[in-house]
PDB file of C-alpha atoms in Angstrom:
ATOM      1  CA  MET A   1     -50.981 -75.444  11.331  1.00  0.00           C
ATOM      2  CA  LEU A   2     -53.943 -74.526   9.121  1.00  0.00           C
ATOM      3  CA  LEU A   3     -53.771 -70.943  10.361  1.00  0.00           C
ATOM      4  CA  PHE A   4     -50.038 -70.826   9.624  1.00  0.00           C
ATOM      5  CA  CYS A   5     -50.584 -72.092   6.048  1.00  0.00           C
ATOM      6  CA  PHE A   6     -53.285 -69.490   5.486  1.00  0.00           C
ATOM      7  CA  PHE A   7     -51.003 -66.754   6.820  1.00  0.00           C
ATOM      8  CA  LEU A   8     -48.148 -67.946   4.594  1.00  0.00           C
ATOM      9  CA  GLN A   9     -50.385 -67.982   1.512  1.00  0.00           C
ATOM     10  CA  PHE A  10     -51.728 -64.512   2.333  1.00  0.00           C
ATOM     11  CA  SER A  11     -48.176 -63.211   2.798  1.00  0.00           C
ATOM     12  CA  MET A  12     -47.123 -64.600  -0.594  1.00  0.00           C
ATOM     13  CA  VAL A  13     -50.113 -63.010  -2.339  1.00  0.00           C
ATOM     14  CA  TYR A  14     -49.455 -59.696  -0.610  1.00  0.00           C
ATOM     15  CA  ALA A  15     -45.782 -59.810  -1.627  1.00  0.00           C
ATOM     16  CA  GLN A  16     -46.728 -60.529  -5.254  1.00  0.00           C
ATOM     17  CA  GLU A  17     -49.193 -57.642  -5.294  1.00  0.00           C
ATOM     18  CA  GLY A  18     -46.524 -55.389  -3.798  1.00  0.00           C
ATOM     19  CA  LYS A  19     -44.093 -56.311  -6.574  1.00  0.00           C
ATOM     20  CA  SER A  20     -46.825 -55.803  -9.151  1.00  0.00           C
ATOM     21  CA  SER A  21     -47.523 -52.336  -7.746  1.00  0.00           C
ATOM     22  CA  GLU A  22     -43.835 -51.416  -7.981  1.00  0.00           C
ATOM     23  CA  PHE A  23     -43.689 -52.544 -11.615  1.00  0.00           C
ATOM     24  CA  GLU A  24     -46.942 -50.676 -12.346  1.00  0.00           C
ATOM     25  CA  LYS A  25     -45.629 -47.493 -10.752  1.00  0.00           C
ATOM     26  CA  THR A  26     -42.394 -47.502 -12.743  1.00  0.00           C
ATOM     27  CA  GLY A  27     -44.196 -48.499 -15.934  1.00  0.00           C
ATOM     28  CA  THR A  28     -46.757 -45.735 -15.481  1.00  0.00           C
ATOM     29  CA  GLU A  29     -44.042 -43.115 -14.933  1.00  0.00           C
ATOM     30  CA  LEU A  30     -42.250 -44.223 -18.102  1.00  0.00           C
ATOM     31  CA  PHE A  31     -45.528 -44.346 -20.051  1.00  0.00           C
ATOM     32  CA  TYR A  32     -46.433 -40.771 -19.171  1.00  0.00           C
ATOM     33  CA  SER A  33     -42.884 -39.723 -20.077  1.00  0.00           C
ATOM     34  CA  ASN A  34     -43.606 -41.170 -23.554  1.00  0.00           C
ATOM     35  CA  ASP A  35     -40.965 -43.873 -23.047  1.00  0.00           C
ATOM     36  CA  PHE A  36     -43.177 -46.667 -24.354  1.00  0.00           C
ATOM     37  CA  VAL A  37     -40.333 -49.083 -25.090  1.00  0.00           C
ATOM     38  CA  GLY A  38     -39.064 -48.603 -21.539  1.00  0.00           C
ATOM     39  CA  ALA A  39     -42.524 -49.000 -19.999  1.00  0.00           C
ATOM     40  CA  LEU A  40     -43.335 -52.244 -21.822  1.00  0.00           C
ATOM     41  CA  PRO A  41     -41.267 -54.719 -19.725  1.00  0.00           C
ATOM     42  CA  TYR A  42     -42.507 -53.203 -16.457  1.00  0.00           C
ATOM     43  CA  PHE A  43     -46.144 -53.763 -17.360  1.00  0.00           C
ATOM     44  CA  GLU A  44     -45.317 -57.256 -18.622  1.00  0.00           C
ATOM     45  CA  LYS A  45     -43.713 -58.032 -15.251  1.00  0.00           C
ATOM     46  CA  ALA A  46     -46.663 -56.474 -13.405  1.00  0.00           C
ATOM     47  CA  LEU A  47     -48.986 -58.714 -15.409  1.00  0.00           C
ATOM     48  CA  GLU A  48     -46.953 -61.795 -14.522  1.00  0.00           C
ATOM     49  CA  GLN A  49     -47.494 -60.932 -10.856  1.00  0.00           C
ATOM     50  CA  ASN A  50     -51.170 -60.033 -11.303  1.00  0.00           C
ATOM     51  CA  PRO A  51     -52.595 -61.577 -14.507  1.00  0.00           C
ATOM     52  CA  LYS A  52     -56.156 -60.512 -13.689  1.00  0.00           C
ATOM     53  CA  SER A  53     -55.354 -56.800 -13.637  1.00  0.00           C
ATOM     54  CA  ALA A  54     -57.517 -55.172 -16.311  1.00  0.00           C
ATOM     55  CA  LYS A  55     -55.510 -51.972 -15.916  1.00  0.00           C
ATOM     56  CA  ASN A  56     -52.225 -53.690 -16.781  1.00  0.00           C
ATOM     57  CA  HIS A  57     -53.759 -55.309 -19.875  1.00  0.00           C
ATOM     58  CA  TYR A  58     -55.102 -51.887 -20.862  1.00  0.00           C
ATOM     59  CA  PHE A  59     -51.736 -50.144 -20.462  1.00  0.00           C
ATOM     60  CA  LEU A  60     -50.086 -52.869 -22.520  1.00  0.00           C
ATOM     61  CA  GLY A  61     -52.733 -52.220 -25.172  1.00  0.00           C
ATOM     62  CA  GLU A  62     -51.903 -48.523 -25.150  1.00  0.00           C
ATOM     63  CA  ILE A  63     -48.169 -49.205 -25.350  1.00  0.00           C
ATOM     64  CA  ASN A  64     -48.458 -51.759 -28.146  1.00  0.00           C
ATOM     65  CA  PHE A  65     -50.763 -49.405 -30.069  1.00  0.00           C
ATOM     66  CA  LYS A  66     -48.141 -46.650 -29.766  1.00  0.00           C
ATOM     67  CA  LEU A  67     -45.492 -49.100 -30.968  1.00  0.00           C
ATOM     68  CA  GLU A  68     -47.689 -50.094 -33.951  1.00  0.00           C
ATOM     69  CA  ARG A  69     -48.054 -53.669 -32.682  1.00  0.00           C
ATOM     70  CA  THR A  70     -51.738 -53.572 -33.513  1.00  0.00           C
ATOM     71  CA  LYS A  71     -52.606 -57.270 -33.231  1.00  0.00           C
ATOM     72  CA  VAL A  72     -51.049 -57.521 -29.771  1.00  0.00           C
ATOM     73  CA  ALA A  73     -52.713 -54.246 -28.765  1.00  0.00           C
ATOM     74  CA  MET A  74     -56.115 -55.611 -29.804  1.00  0.00           C
ATOM     75  CA  ASP A  75     -55.556 -58.723 -27.696  1.00  0.00           C
ATOM     76  CA  ASN A  76     -54.591 -56.512 -24.732  1.00  0.00           C
ATOM     77  CA  TYR A  77     -57.691 -54.325 -25.058  1.00  0.00           C
ATOM     78  CA  ASN A  78     -59.936 -57.367 -25.450  1.00  0.00           C
ATOM     79  CA  LYS A  79     -58.547 -58.895 -22.265  1.00  0.00           C
ATOM     80  CA  ALA A  80     -58.902 -55.622 -20.347  1.00  0.00           C
ATOM     81  CA  ILE A  81     -62.566 -55.410 -21.386  1.00  0.00           C
ATOM     82  CA  GLU A  82     -63.141 -59.072 -20.537  1.00  0.00           C
ATOM     83  CA  LEU A  83     -61.861 -58.389 -17.008  1.00  0.00           C
ATOM     84  CA  ASP A  84     -63.627 -55.033 -16.584  1.00  0.00           C
ATOM     85  CA  THR A  85     -66.748 -54.693 -18.706  1.00  0.00           C
ATOM     86  CA  VAL A  86     -67.784 -51.265 -17.403  1.00  0.00           C
ATOM     87  CA  ASN A  87     -64.663 -49.170 -17.989  1.00  0.00           C
ATOM     88  CA  PHE A  88     -65.663 -46.659 -20.667  1.00  0.00           C
ATOM     89  CA  THR A  89     -62.041 -45.720 -21.440  1.00  0.00           C
ATOM     90  CA  TYR A  90     -61.190 -49.284 -22.461  1.00  0.00           C
ATOM     91  CA  TYR A  91     -63.974 -49.350 -25.084  1.00  0.00           C
ATOM     92  CA  LYS A  92     -63.026 -45.896 -26.337  1.00  0.00           C
ATOM     93  CA  ASP A  93     -59.385 -46.810 -26.881  1.00  0.00           C
ATOM     94  CA  ARG A  94     -60.196 -50.130 -28.529  1.00  0.00           C
ATOM     95  CA  GLY A  95     -62.443 -48.069 -30.790  1.00  0.00           C
ATOM     96  CA  ARG A  96     -59.494 -45.798 -31.603  1.00  0.00           C
ATOM     97  CA  LEU A  97     -57.454 -48.832 -32.589  1.00  0.00           C
ATOM     98  CA  LYS A  98     -60.273 -50.106 -34.821  1.00  0.00           C
ATOM     99  CA  ALA A  99     -60.514 -46.681 -36.475  1.00  0.00           C
ATOM    100  CA  HIS A 100     -56.736 -46.730 -37.003  1.00  0.00           C
ATOM    101  CA  LEU A 101     -57.233 -50.072 -38.786  1.00  0.00           C
ATOM    102  CA  LYS A 102     -60.042 -48.449 -40.845  1.00  0.00           C
ATOM    103  CA  ASP A 103     -62.757 -50.544 -39.207  1.00  0.00           C
ATOM    104  CA  TYR A 104     -64.925 -47.471 -38.762  1.00  0.00           C
ATOM    105  CA  ARG A 105     -68.188 -49.292 -38.085  1.00  0.00           C
ATOM    106  CA  GLY A 106     -66.484 -51.484 -35.500  1.00  0.00           C
ATOM    107  CA  SER A 107     -64.981 -48.413 -33.890  1.00  0.00           C
ATOM    108  CA  ILE A 108     -68.394 -46.736 -33.699  1.00  0.00           C
ATOM    109  CA  ALA A 109     -69.783 -49.799 -31.899  1.00  0.00           C
ATOM    110  CA  ASP A 110     -67.057 -49.411 -29.262  1.00  0.00           C
ATOM    111  CA  PHE A 111     -67.596 -45.659 -28.958  1.00  0.00           C
ATOM    112  CA  ASN A 112     -71.330 -46.323 -28.543  1.00  0.00           C
ATOM    113  CA  LYS A 113     -70.582 -48.744 -25.702  1.00  0.00           C
ATOM    114  CA  SER A 114     -68.277 -46.210 -24.061  1.00  0.00           C
ATOM    115  CA  LEU A 115     -71.011 -43.579 -24.269  1.00  0.00           C
ATOM    116  CA  GLU A 116     -73.644 -45.946 -22.874  1.00  0.00           C
ATOM    117  CA  ILE A 117     -71.508 -46.116 -19.739  1.00  0.00           C
ATOM    118  CA  SER A 118     -70.475 -42.438 -19.709  1.00  0.00           C
ATOM    119  CA  PRO A 119     -72.883 -40.395 -21.898  1.00  0.00           C
ATOM    120  CA  ASP A 120     -70.928 -37.116 -21.822  1.00  0.00           C
ATOM    121  CA  PHE A 121     -67.475 -38.594 -22.442  1.00  0.00           C
ATOM    122  CA  SER A 122     -66.130 -36.016 -24.901  1.00  0.00           C
ATOM    123  CA  ASP A 123     -63.207 -38.130 -26.138  1.00  0.00           C
ATOM    124  CA  ALA A 124     -65.581 -40.885 -27.274  1.00  0.00           C
ATOM    125  CA  LEU A 125     -67.925 -38.327 -28.870  1.00  0.00           C
ATOM    126  CA  PHE A 126     -65.007 -36.737 -30.744  1.00  0.00           C
ATOM    127  CA  ASP A 127     -63.641 -40.066 -31.947  1.00  0.00           C
ATOM    128  CA  ARG A 128     -67.102 -41.309 -32.970  1.00  0.00           C
ATOM    129  CA  ALA A 129     -67.534 -38.098 -34.962  1.00  0.00           C
ATOM    130  CA  LEU A 130     -64.259 -38.780 -36.795  1.00  0.00           C
ATOM    131  CA  SER A 131     -65.363 -42.314 -37.685  1.00  0.00           C
ATOM    132  CA  ASN A 132     -68.740 -41.050 -38.891  1.00  0.00           C
ATOM    133  CA  TYR A 133     -66.883 -38.496 -41.015  1.00  0.00           C
ATOM    134  CA  GLN A 134     -64.873 -41.273 -42.667  1.00  0.00           C
ATOM    135  CA  LEU A 135     -68.147 -43.047 -43.488  1.00  0.00           C
ATOM    136  CA  LYS A 136     -69.580 -39.769 -44.869  1.00  0.00           C
ATOM    137  CA  GLN A 137     -72.294 -39.869 -42.219  1.00  0.00           C
ATOM    138  CA  TYR A 138     -72.115 -36.117 -41.856  1.00  0.00           C
ATOM    139  CA  SER A 139     -75.308 -35.573 -39.868  1.00  0.00           C
ATOM    140  CA  ASP A 140     -74.179 -37.944 -37.094  1.00  0.00           C
ATOM    141  CA  CYS A 141     -70.672 -36.502 -37.275  1.00  0.00           C
ATOM    142  CA  ILE A 142     -71.894 -32.914 -36.868  1.00  0.00           C
ATOM    143  CA  SER A 143     -74.203 -33.933 -34.020  1.00  0.00           C
ATOM    144  CA  ASP A 144     -71.302 -35.481 -32.077  1.00  0.00           C
ATOM    145  CA  PHE A 145     -68.993 -32.506 -32.636  1.00  0.00           C
ATOM    146  CA  THR A 146     -71.808 -30.226 -31.468  1.00  0.00           C
ATOM    147  CA  ARG A 147     -72.059 -32.205 -28.229  1.00  0.00           C
ATOM    148  CA  VAL A 148     -68.287 -31.935 -27.758  1.00  0.00           C
ATOM    149  CA  ILE A 149     -68.536 -28.163 -28.207  1.00  0.00           C
ATOM    150  CA  GLU A 150     -71.428 -27.983 -25.750  1.00  0.00           C
ATOM    151  CA  ASN A 151     -69.199 -29.754 -23.213  1.00  0.00           C
ATOM    152  CA  ASN A 152     -66.256 -27.468 -23.997  1.00  0.00           C
ATOM    153  CA  PRO A 153     -67.089 -24.285 -25.960  1.00  0.00           C
ATOM    154  CA  LYS A 154     -63.359 -23.586 -26.458  1.00  0.00           C
ATOM    155  CA  ASP A 155     -62.508 -26.861 -28.199  1.00  0.00           C
ATOM    156  CA  LYS A 156     -60.893 -25.426 -31.326  1.00  0.00           C
ATOM    157  CA  GLU A 157     -60.318 -28.822 -32.953  1.00  0.00           C
ATOM    158  CA  ALA A 158     -64.004 -29.702 -32.597  1.00  0.00           C
ATOM    159  CA  PHE A 159     -64.988 -26.418 -34.281  1.00  0.00           C
ATOM    160  CA  TYR A 160     -62.513 -27.032 -37.096  1.00  0.00           C
ATOM    161  CA  SER A 161     -63.599 -30.636 -37.620  1.00  0.00           C
ATOM    162  CA  ARG A 162     -67.296 -29.761 -37.467  1.00  0.00           C
ATOM    163  CA  GLY A 163     -66.615 -27.063 -40.045  1.00  0.00           C
ATOM    164  CA  SER A 164     -65.080 -29.642 -42.381  1.00  0.00           C
ATOM    165  CA  ALA A 165     -68.099 -31.915 -41.967  1.00  0.00           C
ATOM    166  CA  LYS A 166     -70.470 -29.027 -42.684  1.00  0.00           C
ATOM    167  CA  ILE A 167     -68.543 -28.089 -45.836  1.00  0.00           C
ATOM    168  CA  ASP A 168     -68.606 -31.680 -47.090  1.00  0.00           C
ATOM    169  CA  SER A 169     -72.336 -31.896 -46.401  1.00  0.00           C
ATOM    170  CA  GLY A 170     -72.925 -28.766 -48.513  1.00  0.00           C
ATOM    171  CA  ASP A 171     -73.212 -26.144 -45.747  1.00  0.00           C
ATOM    172  CA  LEU A 172     -70.579 -23.639 -46.896  1.00  0.00           C
ATOM    173  CA  ILE A 173     -71.641 -20.787 -44.607  1.00  0.00           C
ATOM    174  CA  GLY A 174     -71.878 -23.010 -41.519  1.00  0.00           C
ATOM    175  CA  GLY A 175     -68.533 -24.636 -42.261  1.00  0.00           C
ATOM    176  CA  CYS A 176     -66.700 -21.359 -42.833  1.00  0.00           C
ATOM    177  CA  THR A 177     -68.229 -19.933 -39.650  1.00  0.00           C
ATOM    178  CA  ASP A 178     -66.935 -22.913 -37.642  1.00  0.00           C
ATOM    179  CA  TRP A 179     -63.481 -22.580 -39.190  1.00  0.00           C
ATOM    180  CA  SER A 180     -63.470 -18.890 -38.282  1.00  0.00           C
ATOM    181  CA  ARG A 181     -64.346 -19.745 -34.687  1.00  0.00           C
ATOM    182  CA  ALA A 182     -61.553 -22.363 -34.620  1.00  0.00           C
ATOM    183  CA  GLY A 183     -59.132 -19.669 -35.789  1.00  0.00           C
ATOM    184  CA  GLU A 184     -60.315 -17.259 -33.097  1.00  0.00           C
ATOM    185  CA  LEU A 185     -59.602 -19.951 -30.518  1.00  0.00           C
ATOM    186  CA  GLY A 186     -56.022 -20.345 -31.756  1.00  0.00           C
ATOM    187  CA  PHE A 187     -56.248 -23.019 -34.457  1.00  0.00           C
ATOM    188  CA  ILE A 188     -54.282 -20.950 -36.988  1.00  0.00           C
ATOM    189  CA  LYS A 189     -54.407 -23.650 -39.677  1.00  0.00           C
ATOM    190  CA  ALA A 190     -58.105 -22.775 -39.998  1.00  0.00           C
ATOM    191  CA  TYR A 191     -57.241 -19.481 -41.722  1.00  0.00           C
ATOM    192  CA  GLU A 192     -55.342 -21.296 -44.484  1.00  0.00           C
ATOM    193  CA  THR A 193     -58.431 -23.417 -45.082  1.00  0.00           C
ATOM    194  CA  ILE A 194     -60.686 -20.344 -45.048  1.00  0.00           C
ATOM    195  CA  GLN A 195     -58.492 -18.649 -47.692  1.00  0.00           C
ATOM    196  CA  LYS A 196     -58.733 -21.691 -49.955  1.00  0.00           C
ATOM    197  CA  LYS A 197     -62.402 -22.571 -49.560  1.00  0.00           C
ATOM    198  CA  CYS A 198     -64.371 -19.636 -48.178  1.00  0.00           C
ATOM    199  CA  ASN A 199     -63.232 -16.604 -50.210  1.00  0.00           C
TER     200      ASN A 199
END
């Protein structure tokens, strides 16, 4: 009898996880098709089946962020991090939300945590550079963009953004050189900026 009860309980858990996986799969497909409104109920149902899934909380955070439901998104990210404290992407995206809310110092703390876990994570370096730029911490900003460029020497947006930071820190030649490189790599907007500020 005890064995039967255990088997029944195991079967119920397995069935719930199977349903959760189906909801996750459909939700993920809709998410990556940019159908965030459509994806939302599938991840909510997946979470009902598996409330301790950090990944589902994270995806709900991403969806709610996209839908400008920032308070709910913050709660989702917080729960994802509570359940999985070593996922560097979760910290990075909560940092993005904080930056969106103009909490630049708070965002930098999250980007720092992300980079503690994954030191060469270019997305976190790029986003930390943007937050440092907003705080006019140009030296730190330039340092992060330089690391992004070292990781990917063809990152045209990093060249353009580093150029802007150099200009604002008083390095006209360095900034214009970075903008020129961004243009060479296909960031055509850079040439408009060069015409206005470098000639």
